[in-house]
Coordinates of N, CA and C in Angstrom, one line a residue:
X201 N 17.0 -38.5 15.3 CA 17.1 -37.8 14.1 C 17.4 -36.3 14.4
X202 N 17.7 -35.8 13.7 CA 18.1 -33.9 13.8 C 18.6 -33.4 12.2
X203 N 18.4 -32.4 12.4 CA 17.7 -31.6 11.2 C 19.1 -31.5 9.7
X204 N 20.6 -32.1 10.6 CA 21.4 -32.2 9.6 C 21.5 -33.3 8.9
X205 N 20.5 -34.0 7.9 CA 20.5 -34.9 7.3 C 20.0 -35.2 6.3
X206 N 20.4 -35.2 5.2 CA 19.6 -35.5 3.8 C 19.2 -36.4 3.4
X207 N 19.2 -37.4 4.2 CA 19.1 -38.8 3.7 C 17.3 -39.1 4.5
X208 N 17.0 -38.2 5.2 CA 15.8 -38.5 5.6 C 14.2 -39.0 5.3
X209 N 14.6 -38.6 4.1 CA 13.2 -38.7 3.3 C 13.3 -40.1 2.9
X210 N 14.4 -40.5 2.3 CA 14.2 -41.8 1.8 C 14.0 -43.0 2.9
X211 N 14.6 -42.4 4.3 CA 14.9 -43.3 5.4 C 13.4 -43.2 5.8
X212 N 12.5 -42.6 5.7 CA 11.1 -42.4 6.2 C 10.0 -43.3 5.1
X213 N 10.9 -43.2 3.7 CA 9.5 -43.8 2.8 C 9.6 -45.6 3.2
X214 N 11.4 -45.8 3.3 CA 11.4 -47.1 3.3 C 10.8 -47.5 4.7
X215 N 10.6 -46.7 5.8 CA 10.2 -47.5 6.7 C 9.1 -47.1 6.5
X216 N 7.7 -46.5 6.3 CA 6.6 -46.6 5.7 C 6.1 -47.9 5.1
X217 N 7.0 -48.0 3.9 CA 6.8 -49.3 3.1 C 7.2 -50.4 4.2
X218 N 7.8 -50.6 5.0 CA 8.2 -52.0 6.0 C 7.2 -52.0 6.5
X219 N 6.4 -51.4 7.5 CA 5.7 -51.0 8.4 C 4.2 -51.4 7.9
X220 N 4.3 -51.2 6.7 CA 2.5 -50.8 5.9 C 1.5 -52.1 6.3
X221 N 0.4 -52.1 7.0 CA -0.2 -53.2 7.3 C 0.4 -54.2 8.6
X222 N 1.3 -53.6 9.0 CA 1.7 -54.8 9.9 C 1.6 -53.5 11.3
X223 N 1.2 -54.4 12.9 CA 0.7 -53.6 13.9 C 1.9 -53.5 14.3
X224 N 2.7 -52.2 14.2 CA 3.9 -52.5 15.4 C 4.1 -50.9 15.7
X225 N 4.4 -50.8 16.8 CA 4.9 -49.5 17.7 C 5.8 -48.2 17.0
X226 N 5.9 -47.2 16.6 CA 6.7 -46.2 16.1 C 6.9 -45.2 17.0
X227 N 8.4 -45.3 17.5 CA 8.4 -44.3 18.2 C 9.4 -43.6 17.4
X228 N 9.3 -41.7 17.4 CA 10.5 -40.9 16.1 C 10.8 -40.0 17.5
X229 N 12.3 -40.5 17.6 CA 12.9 -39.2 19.1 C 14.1 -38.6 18.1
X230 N 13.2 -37.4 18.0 CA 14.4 -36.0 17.3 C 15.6 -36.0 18.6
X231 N 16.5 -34.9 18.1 CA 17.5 -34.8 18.8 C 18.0 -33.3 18.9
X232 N 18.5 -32.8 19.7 CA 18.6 -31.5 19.6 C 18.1 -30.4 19.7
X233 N 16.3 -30.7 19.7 CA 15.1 -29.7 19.5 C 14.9 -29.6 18.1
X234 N 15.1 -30.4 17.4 CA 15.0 -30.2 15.7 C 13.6 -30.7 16.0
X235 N 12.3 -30.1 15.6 CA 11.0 -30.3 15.3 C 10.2 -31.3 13.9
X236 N 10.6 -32.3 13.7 CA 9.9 -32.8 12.7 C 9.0 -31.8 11.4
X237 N 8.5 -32.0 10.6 CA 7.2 -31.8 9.8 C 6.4 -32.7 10.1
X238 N 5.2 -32.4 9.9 CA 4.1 -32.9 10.1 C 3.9 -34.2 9.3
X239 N 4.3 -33.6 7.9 CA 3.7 -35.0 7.5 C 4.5 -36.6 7.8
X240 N 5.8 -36.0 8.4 CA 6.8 -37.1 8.5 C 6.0 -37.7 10.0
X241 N 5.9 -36.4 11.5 CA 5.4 -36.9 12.7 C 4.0 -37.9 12.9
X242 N 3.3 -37.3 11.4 CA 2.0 -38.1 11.6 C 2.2 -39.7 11.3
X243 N 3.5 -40.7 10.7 CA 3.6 -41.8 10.9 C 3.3 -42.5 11.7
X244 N 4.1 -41.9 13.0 CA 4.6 -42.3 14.7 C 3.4 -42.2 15.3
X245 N 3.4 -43.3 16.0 CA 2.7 -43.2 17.5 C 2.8 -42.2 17.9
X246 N 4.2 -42.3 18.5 CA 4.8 -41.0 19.5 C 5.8 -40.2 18.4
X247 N 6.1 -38.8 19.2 CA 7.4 -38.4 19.0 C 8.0 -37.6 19.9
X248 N 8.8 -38.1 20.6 CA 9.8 -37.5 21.7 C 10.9 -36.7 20.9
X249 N 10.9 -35.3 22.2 CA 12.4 -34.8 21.5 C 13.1 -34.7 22.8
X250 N 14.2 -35.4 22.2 CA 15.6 -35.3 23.5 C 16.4 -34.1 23.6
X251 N 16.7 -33.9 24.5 CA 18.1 -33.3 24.6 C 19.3 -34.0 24.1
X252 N 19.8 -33.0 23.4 CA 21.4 -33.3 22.7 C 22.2 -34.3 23.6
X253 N 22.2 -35.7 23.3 CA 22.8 -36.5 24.6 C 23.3 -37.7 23.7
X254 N 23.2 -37.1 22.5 CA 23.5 -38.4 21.7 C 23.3 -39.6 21.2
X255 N 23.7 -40.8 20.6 CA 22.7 -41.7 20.0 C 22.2 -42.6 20.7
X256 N 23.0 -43.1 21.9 CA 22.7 -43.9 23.2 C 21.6 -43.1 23.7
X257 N 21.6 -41.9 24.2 CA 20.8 -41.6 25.3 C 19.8 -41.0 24.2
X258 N 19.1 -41.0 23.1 CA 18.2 -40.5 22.1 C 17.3 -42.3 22.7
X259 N 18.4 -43.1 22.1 CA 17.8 -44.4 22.1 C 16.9 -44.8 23.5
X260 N 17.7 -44.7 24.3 CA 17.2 -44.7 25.8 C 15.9 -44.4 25.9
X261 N 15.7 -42.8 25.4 CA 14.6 -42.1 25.6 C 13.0 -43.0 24.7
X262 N 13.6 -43.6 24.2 CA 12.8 -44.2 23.1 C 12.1 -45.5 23.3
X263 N 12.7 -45.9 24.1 CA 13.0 -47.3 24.7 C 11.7 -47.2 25.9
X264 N 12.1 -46.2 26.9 CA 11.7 -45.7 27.7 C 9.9 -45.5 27.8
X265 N 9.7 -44.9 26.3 CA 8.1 -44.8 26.2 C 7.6 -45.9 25.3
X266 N 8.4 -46.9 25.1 CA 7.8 -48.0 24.0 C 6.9 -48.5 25.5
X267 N 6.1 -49.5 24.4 CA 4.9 -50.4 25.1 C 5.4 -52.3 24.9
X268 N 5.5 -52.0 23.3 CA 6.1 -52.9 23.1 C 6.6 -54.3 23.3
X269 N 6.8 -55.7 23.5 CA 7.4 -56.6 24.3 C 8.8 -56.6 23.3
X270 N 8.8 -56.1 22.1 CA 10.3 -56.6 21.4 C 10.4 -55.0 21.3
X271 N 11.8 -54.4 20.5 CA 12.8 -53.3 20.7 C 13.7 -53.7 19.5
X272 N 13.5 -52.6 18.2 CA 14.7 -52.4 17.4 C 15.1 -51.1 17.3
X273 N 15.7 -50.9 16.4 CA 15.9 -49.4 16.0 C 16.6 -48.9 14.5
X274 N 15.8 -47.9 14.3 CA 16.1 -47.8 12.9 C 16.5 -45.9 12.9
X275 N 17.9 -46.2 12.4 CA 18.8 -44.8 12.2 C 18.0 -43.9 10.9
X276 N 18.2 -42.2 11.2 CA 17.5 -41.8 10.0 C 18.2 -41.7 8.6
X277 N 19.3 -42.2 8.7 CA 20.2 -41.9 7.2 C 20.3 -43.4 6.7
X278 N 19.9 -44.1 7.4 CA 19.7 -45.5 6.4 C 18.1 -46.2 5.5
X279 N 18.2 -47.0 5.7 CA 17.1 -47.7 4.8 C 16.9 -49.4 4.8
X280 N 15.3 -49.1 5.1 CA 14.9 -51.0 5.4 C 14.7 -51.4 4.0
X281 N 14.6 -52.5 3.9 CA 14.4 -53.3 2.9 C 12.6 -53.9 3.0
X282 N 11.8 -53.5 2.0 CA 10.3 -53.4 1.9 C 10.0 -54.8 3.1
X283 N 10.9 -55.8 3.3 CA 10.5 -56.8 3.8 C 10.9 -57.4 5.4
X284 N 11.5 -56.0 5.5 CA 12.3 -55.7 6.8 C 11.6 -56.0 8.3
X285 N 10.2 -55.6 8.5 CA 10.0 -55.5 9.6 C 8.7 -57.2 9.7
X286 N 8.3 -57.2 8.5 CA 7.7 -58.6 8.2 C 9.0 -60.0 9.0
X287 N 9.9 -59.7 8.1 CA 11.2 -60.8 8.1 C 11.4 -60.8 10.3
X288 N 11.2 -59.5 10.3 CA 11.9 -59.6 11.9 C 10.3 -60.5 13.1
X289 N 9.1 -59.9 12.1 CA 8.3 -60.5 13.1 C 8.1 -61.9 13.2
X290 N 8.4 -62.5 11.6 CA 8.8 -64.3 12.2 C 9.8 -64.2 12.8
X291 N 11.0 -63.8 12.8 CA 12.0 -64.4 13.8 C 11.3 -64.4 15.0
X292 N 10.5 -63.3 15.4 CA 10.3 -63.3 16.6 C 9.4 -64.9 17.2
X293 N 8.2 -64.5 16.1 CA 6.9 -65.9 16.3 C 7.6 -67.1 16.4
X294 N 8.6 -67.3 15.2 CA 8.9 -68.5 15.0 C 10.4 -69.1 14.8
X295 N 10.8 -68.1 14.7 CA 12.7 -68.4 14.0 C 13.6 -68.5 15.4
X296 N 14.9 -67.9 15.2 CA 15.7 -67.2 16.4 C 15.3 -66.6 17.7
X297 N 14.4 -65.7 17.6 CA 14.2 -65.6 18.9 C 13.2 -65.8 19.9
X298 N 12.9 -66.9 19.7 CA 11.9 -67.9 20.5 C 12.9 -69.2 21.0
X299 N 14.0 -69.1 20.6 CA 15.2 -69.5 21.7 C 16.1 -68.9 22.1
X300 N 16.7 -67.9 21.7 CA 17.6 -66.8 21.6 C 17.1 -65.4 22.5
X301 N 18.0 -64.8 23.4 CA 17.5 -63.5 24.1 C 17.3 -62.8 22.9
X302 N 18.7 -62.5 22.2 CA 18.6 -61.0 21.7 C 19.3 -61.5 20.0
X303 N 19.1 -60.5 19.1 CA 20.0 -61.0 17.8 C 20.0 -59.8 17.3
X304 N 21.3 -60.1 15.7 CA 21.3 -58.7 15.4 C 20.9 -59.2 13.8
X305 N 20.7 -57.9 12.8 CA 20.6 -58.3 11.3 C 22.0 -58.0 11.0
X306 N 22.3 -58.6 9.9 CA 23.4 -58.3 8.9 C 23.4 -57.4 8.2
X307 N 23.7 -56.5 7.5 CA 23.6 -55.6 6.9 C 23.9 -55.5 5.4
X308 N 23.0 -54.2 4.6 CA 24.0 -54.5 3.3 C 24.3 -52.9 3.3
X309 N 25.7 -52.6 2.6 CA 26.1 -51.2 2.7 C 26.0 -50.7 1.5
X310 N 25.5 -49.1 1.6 CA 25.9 -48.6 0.5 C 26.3 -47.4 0.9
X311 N 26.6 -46.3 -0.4 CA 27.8 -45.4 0.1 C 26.3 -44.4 -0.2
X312 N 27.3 -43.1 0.4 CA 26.0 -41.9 0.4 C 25.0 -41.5 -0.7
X313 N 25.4 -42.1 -1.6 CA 24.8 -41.4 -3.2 C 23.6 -43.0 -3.5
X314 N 24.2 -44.2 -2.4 CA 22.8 -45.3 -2.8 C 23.5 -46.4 -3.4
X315 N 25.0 -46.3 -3.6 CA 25.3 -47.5 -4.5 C 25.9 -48.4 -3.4
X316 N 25.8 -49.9 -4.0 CA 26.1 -51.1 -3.1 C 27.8 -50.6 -3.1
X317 N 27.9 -51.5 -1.8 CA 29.8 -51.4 -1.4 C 29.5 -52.9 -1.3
X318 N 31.1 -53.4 -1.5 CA 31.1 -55.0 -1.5 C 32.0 -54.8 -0.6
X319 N 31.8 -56.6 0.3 CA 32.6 -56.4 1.6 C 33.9 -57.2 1.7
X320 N 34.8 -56.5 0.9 CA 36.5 -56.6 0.5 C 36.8 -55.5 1.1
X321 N 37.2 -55.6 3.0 CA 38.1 -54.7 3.3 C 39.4 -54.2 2.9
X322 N 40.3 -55.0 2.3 CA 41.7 -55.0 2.6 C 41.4 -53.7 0.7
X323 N 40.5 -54.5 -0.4 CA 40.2 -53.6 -1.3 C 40.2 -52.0 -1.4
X324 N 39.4 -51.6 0.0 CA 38.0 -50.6 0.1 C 38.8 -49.6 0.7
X325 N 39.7 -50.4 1.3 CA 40.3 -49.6 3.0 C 40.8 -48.1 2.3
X326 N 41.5 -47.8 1.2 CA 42.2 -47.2 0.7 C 41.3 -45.5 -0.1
X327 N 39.8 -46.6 -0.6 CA 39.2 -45.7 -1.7 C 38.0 -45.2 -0.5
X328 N 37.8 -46.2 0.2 CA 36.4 -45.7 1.2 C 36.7 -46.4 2.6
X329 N 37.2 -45.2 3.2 CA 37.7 -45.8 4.7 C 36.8 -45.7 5.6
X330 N 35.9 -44.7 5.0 CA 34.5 -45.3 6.5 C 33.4 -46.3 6.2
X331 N 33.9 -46.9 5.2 CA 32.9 -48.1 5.1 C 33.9 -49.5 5.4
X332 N 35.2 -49.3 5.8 CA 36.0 -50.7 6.1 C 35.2 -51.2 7.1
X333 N 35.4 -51.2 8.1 CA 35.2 -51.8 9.6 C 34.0 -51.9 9.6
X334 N 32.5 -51.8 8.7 CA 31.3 -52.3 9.3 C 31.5 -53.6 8.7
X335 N 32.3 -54.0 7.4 CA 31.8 -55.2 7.1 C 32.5 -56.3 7.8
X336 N 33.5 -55.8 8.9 CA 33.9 -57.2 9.9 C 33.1 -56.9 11.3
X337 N 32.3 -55.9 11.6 CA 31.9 -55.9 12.9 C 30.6 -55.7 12.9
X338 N 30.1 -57.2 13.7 CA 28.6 -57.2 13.4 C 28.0 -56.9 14.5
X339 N 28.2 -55.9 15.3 CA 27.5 -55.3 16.5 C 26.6 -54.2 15.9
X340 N 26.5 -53.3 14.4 CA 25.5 -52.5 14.5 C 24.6 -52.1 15.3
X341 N 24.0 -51.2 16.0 CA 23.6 -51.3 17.2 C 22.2 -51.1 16.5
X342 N 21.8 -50.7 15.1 CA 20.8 -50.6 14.8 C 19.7 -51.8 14.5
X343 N 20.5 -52.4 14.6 CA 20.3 -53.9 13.9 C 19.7 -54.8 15.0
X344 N 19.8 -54.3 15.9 CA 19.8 -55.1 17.2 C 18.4 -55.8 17.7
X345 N 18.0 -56.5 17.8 CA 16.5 -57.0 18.2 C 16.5 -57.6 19.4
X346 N 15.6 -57.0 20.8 CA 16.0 -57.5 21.6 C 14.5 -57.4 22.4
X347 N 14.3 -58.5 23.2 CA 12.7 -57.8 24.9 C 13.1 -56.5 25.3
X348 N 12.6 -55.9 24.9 CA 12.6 -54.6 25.8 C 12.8 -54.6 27.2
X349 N 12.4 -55.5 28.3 CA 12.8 -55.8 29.2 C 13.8 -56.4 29.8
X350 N 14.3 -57.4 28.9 CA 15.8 -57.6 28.7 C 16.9 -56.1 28.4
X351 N 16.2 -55.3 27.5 CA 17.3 -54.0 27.2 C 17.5 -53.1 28.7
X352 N 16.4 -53.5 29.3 CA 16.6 -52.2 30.2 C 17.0 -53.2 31.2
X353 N 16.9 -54.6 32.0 CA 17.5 -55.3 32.7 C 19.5 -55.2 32.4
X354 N 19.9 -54.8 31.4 CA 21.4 -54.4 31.4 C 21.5 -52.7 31.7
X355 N 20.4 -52.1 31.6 CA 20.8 -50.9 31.4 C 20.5 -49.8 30.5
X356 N 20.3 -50.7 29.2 CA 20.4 -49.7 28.0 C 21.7 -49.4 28.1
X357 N 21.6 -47.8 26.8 CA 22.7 -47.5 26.6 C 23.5 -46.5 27.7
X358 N 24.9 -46.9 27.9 CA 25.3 -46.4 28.9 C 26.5 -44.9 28.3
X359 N 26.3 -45.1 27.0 CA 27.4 -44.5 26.1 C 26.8 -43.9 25.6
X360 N 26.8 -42.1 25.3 CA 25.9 -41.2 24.6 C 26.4 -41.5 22.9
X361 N 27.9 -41.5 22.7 CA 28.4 -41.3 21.9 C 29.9 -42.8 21.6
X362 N 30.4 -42.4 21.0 CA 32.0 -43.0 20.6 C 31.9 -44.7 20.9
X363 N 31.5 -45.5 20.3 CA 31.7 -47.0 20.9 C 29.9 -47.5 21.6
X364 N 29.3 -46.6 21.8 CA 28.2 -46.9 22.6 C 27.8 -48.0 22.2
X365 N 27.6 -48.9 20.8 CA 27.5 -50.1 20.4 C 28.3 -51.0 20.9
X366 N 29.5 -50.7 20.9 CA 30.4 -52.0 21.6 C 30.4 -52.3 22.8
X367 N 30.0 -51.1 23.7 CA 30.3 -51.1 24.7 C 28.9 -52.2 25.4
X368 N 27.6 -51.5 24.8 CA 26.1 -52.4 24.8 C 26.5 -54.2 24.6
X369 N 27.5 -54.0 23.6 CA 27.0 -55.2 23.0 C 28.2 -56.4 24.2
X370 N 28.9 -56.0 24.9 CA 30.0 -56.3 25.7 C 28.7 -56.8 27.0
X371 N 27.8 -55.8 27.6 CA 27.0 -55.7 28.5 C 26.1 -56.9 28.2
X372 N 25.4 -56.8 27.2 CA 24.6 -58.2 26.2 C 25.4 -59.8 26.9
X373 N 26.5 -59.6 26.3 CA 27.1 -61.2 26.4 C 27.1 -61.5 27.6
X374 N 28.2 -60.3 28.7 CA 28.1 -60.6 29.7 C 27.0 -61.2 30.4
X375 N 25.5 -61.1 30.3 CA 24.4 -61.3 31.1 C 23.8 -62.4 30.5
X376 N 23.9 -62.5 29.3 CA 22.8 -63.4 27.9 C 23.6 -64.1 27.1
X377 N 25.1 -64.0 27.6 CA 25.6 -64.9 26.7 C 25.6 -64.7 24.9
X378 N 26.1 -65.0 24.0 CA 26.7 -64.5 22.7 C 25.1 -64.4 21.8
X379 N 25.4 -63.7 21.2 CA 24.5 -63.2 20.5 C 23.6 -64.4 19.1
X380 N 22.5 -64.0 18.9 CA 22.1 -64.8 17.4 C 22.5 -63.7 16.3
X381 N 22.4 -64.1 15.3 CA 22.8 -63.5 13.8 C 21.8 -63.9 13.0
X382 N 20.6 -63.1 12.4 CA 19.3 -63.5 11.4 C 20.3 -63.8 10.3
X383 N 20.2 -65.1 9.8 CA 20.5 -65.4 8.1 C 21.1 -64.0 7.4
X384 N 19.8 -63.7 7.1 CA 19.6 -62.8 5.5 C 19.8 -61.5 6.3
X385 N 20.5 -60.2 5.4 CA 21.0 -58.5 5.7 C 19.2 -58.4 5.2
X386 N 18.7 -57.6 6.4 CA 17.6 -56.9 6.2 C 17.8 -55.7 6.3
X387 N 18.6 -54.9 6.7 CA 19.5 -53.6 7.1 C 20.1 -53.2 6.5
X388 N 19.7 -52.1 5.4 CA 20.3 -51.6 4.3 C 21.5 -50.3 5.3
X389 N 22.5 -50.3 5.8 CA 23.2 -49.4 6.3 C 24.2 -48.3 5.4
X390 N 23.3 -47.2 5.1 CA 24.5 -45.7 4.9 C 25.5 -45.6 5.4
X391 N 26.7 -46.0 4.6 CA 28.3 -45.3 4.7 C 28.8 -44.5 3.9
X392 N 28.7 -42.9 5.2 CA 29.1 -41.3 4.7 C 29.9 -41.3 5.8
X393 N 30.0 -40.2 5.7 CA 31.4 -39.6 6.7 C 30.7 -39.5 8.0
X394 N 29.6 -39.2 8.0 CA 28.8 -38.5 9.4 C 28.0 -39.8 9.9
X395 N 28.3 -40.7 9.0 CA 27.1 -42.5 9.5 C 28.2 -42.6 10.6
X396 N 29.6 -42.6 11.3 CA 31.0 -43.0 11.5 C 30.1 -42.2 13.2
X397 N 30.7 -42.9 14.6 CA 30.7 -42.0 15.8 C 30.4 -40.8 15.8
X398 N 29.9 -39.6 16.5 CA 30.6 -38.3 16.3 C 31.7 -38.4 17.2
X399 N 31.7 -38.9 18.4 CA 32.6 -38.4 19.3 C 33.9 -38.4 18.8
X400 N 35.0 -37.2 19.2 CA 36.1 -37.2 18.6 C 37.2 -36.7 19.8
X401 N 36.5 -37.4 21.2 CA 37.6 -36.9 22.0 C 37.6 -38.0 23.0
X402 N 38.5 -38.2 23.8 CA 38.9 -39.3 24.5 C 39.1 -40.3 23.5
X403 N 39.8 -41.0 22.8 CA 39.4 -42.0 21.9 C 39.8 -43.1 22.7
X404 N 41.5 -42.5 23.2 CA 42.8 -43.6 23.2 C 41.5 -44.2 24.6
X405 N 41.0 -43.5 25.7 CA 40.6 -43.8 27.0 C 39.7 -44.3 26.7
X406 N 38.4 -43.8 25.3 CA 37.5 -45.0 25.3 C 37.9 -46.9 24.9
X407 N 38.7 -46.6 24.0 CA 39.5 -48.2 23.6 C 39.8 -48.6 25.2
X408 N 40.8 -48.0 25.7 CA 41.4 -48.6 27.3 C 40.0 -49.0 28.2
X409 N 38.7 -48.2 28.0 CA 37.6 -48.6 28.4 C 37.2 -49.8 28.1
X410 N 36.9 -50.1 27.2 CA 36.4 -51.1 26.2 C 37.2 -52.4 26.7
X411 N 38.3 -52.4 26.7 CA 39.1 -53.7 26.9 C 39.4 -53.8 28.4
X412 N 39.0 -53.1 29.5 CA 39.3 -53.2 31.2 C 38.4 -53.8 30.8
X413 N 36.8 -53.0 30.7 CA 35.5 -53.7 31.0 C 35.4 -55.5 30.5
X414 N 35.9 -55.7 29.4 CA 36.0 -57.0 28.8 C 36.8 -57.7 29.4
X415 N 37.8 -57.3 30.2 CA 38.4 -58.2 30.8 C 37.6 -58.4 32.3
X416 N 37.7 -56.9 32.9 CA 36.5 -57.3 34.1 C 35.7 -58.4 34.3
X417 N 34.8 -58.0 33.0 CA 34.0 -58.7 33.3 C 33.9 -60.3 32.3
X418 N 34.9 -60.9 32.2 CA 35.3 -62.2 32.7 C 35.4 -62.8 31.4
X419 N 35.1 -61.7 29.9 CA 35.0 -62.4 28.4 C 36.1 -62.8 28.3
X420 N 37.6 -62.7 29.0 CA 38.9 -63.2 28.6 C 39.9 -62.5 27.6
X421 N 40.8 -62.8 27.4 CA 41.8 -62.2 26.0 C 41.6 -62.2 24.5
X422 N 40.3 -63.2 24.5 CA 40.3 -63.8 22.9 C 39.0 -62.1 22.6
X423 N 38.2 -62.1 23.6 CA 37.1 -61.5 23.5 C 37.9 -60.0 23.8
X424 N 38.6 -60.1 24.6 CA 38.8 -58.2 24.5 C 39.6 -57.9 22.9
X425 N 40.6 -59.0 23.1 CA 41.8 -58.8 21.7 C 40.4 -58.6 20.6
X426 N 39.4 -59.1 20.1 CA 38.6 -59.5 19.2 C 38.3 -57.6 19.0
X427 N 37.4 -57.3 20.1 CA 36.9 -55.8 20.5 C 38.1 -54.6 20.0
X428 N 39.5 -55.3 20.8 CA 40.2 -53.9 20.5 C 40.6 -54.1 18.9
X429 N 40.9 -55.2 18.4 CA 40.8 -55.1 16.5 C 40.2 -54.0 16.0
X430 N 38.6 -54.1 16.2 CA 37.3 -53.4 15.9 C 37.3 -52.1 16.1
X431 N 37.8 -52.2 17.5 CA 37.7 -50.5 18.0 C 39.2 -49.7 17.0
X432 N 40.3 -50.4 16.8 CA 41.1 -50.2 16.2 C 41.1 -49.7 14.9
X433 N 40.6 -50.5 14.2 CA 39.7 -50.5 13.1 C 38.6 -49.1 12.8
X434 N 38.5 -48.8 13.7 CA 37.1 -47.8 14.3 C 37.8 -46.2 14.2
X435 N 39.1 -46.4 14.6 CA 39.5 -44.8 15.0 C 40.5 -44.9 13.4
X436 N 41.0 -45.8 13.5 CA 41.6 -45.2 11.7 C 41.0 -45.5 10.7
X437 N 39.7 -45.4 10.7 CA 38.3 -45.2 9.5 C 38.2 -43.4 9.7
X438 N 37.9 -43.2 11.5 CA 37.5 -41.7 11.9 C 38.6 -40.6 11.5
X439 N 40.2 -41.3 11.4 CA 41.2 -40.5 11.3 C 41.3 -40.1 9.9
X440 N 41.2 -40.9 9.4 CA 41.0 -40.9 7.7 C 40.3 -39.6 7.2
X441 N 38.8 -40.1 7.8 CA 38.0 -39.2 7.3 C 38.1 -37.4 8.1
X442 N 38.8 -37.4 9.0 CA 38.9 -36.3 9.5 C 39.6 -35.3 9.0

């Protein structure tokens, strides 16, 4: 989190309300030196503040002082759904991932002001270009539920910024093989201009990134072609809005 965000308060009540009565770990890693309030810090277990290194390496840091045996993560400008962290603890006990390494949620989007977006790209692309591309690419990195010890057996995030989700989620398959998908959007995901990467340099060399490594490492043509769509998809959402 860091201190340019308005959406925080609401991103704090709903996880309150997810959280309420059930035992699970809170860790809040600011970013930048931006200092919390108190009444927000006193939810958390912990609260780390990173150095400006961006959303991968905020994550890392987070990851890092969990105790934990499972690992999600929840962005400050979005919002869980009251039944969010309940719904993930069966999966864990009993659903998906009691055969599955790692899985992600689905998401439902809304635009900055709170209202639902429906997921007709070819519609949307025109009136709201940074909400196109989440509803075909289901790597949100927020969404992601994974052993903590499985996260840090790939590495974590290797990407401070630009793609660091695709790039994670590339690392994932490679080692654990294709991902699970929970049913139901527990993941209420904010699409504004600033929900979008920040990074805005190297793009063309991160894509060329993205598709050596996929080929490297052994996913084939169907899997990089699949990635570079997405990533494609990814920089003319950013161009739009720029």
């Amino acid at each position: 989190m860091n201190s340019d965000n308005p959406f925080m308060d609401a991103a704090f009540d709903s996880l309150s309300a997810a959280c309420k009565d059930i035992p699970v770990e809170k860790i809040l890693v600011t970013n930048g030196g931006y200092i919390p309030r108190q009444s927000i810090a006193d939810n958390f277990d912990k609260v780390i503040h990173a150095a400006l290194g961006g959303l991968g390496y905020a994550r890392n840091r987070g990851v890092e002082s969990a105790s934990a045996k499972f690992i999600t993560f929840f962005d400050s400008d979005d919002i869980l759904e009251r039944s969010y962290v309940q719904r993930l603890m069966a999966e864990i006990s009993t659903g998906i991932l009691r055969k599955e390494v790692y899985a992600y949620s689905g998401t439902k989007n809304i635009d900055a002001e709170g209202n639902p977006l429906q997921p007709s790209m070819s519609a949307r692309l025109s009136k709201q270009p940074n909400a196109a591309l989440w509803y075909k690419h289901p790597y949100t990195g927020a969404t992601l539920v994974i052993p903590r010890d499985k996260f840090i057996q790939v590495g974590g995030y290797k990407w401070g910024g630009y793609a660091e989700d695709y790039e994670l989620s590339i690392r994932l398959r490679s080692t654990f093989g294709a991902p699970a998908f929970f049913q139901d959007n527990y993941y209420i995901y904010r699409l504004h201009g600033n929900a979008m990467s920040s990074g805005k340099k190297n793009k063309i060399l991160g894509v060329l990134a993205i598709q050596s490594y996929a080929f490297i490492s052994g996913k084939g043509a169907a899997y990089a072609v699949g990635m570079f769509v997405s990533t494609i998809r990814f920089m003319l959402c950013k161009l739009r809005l720029a």
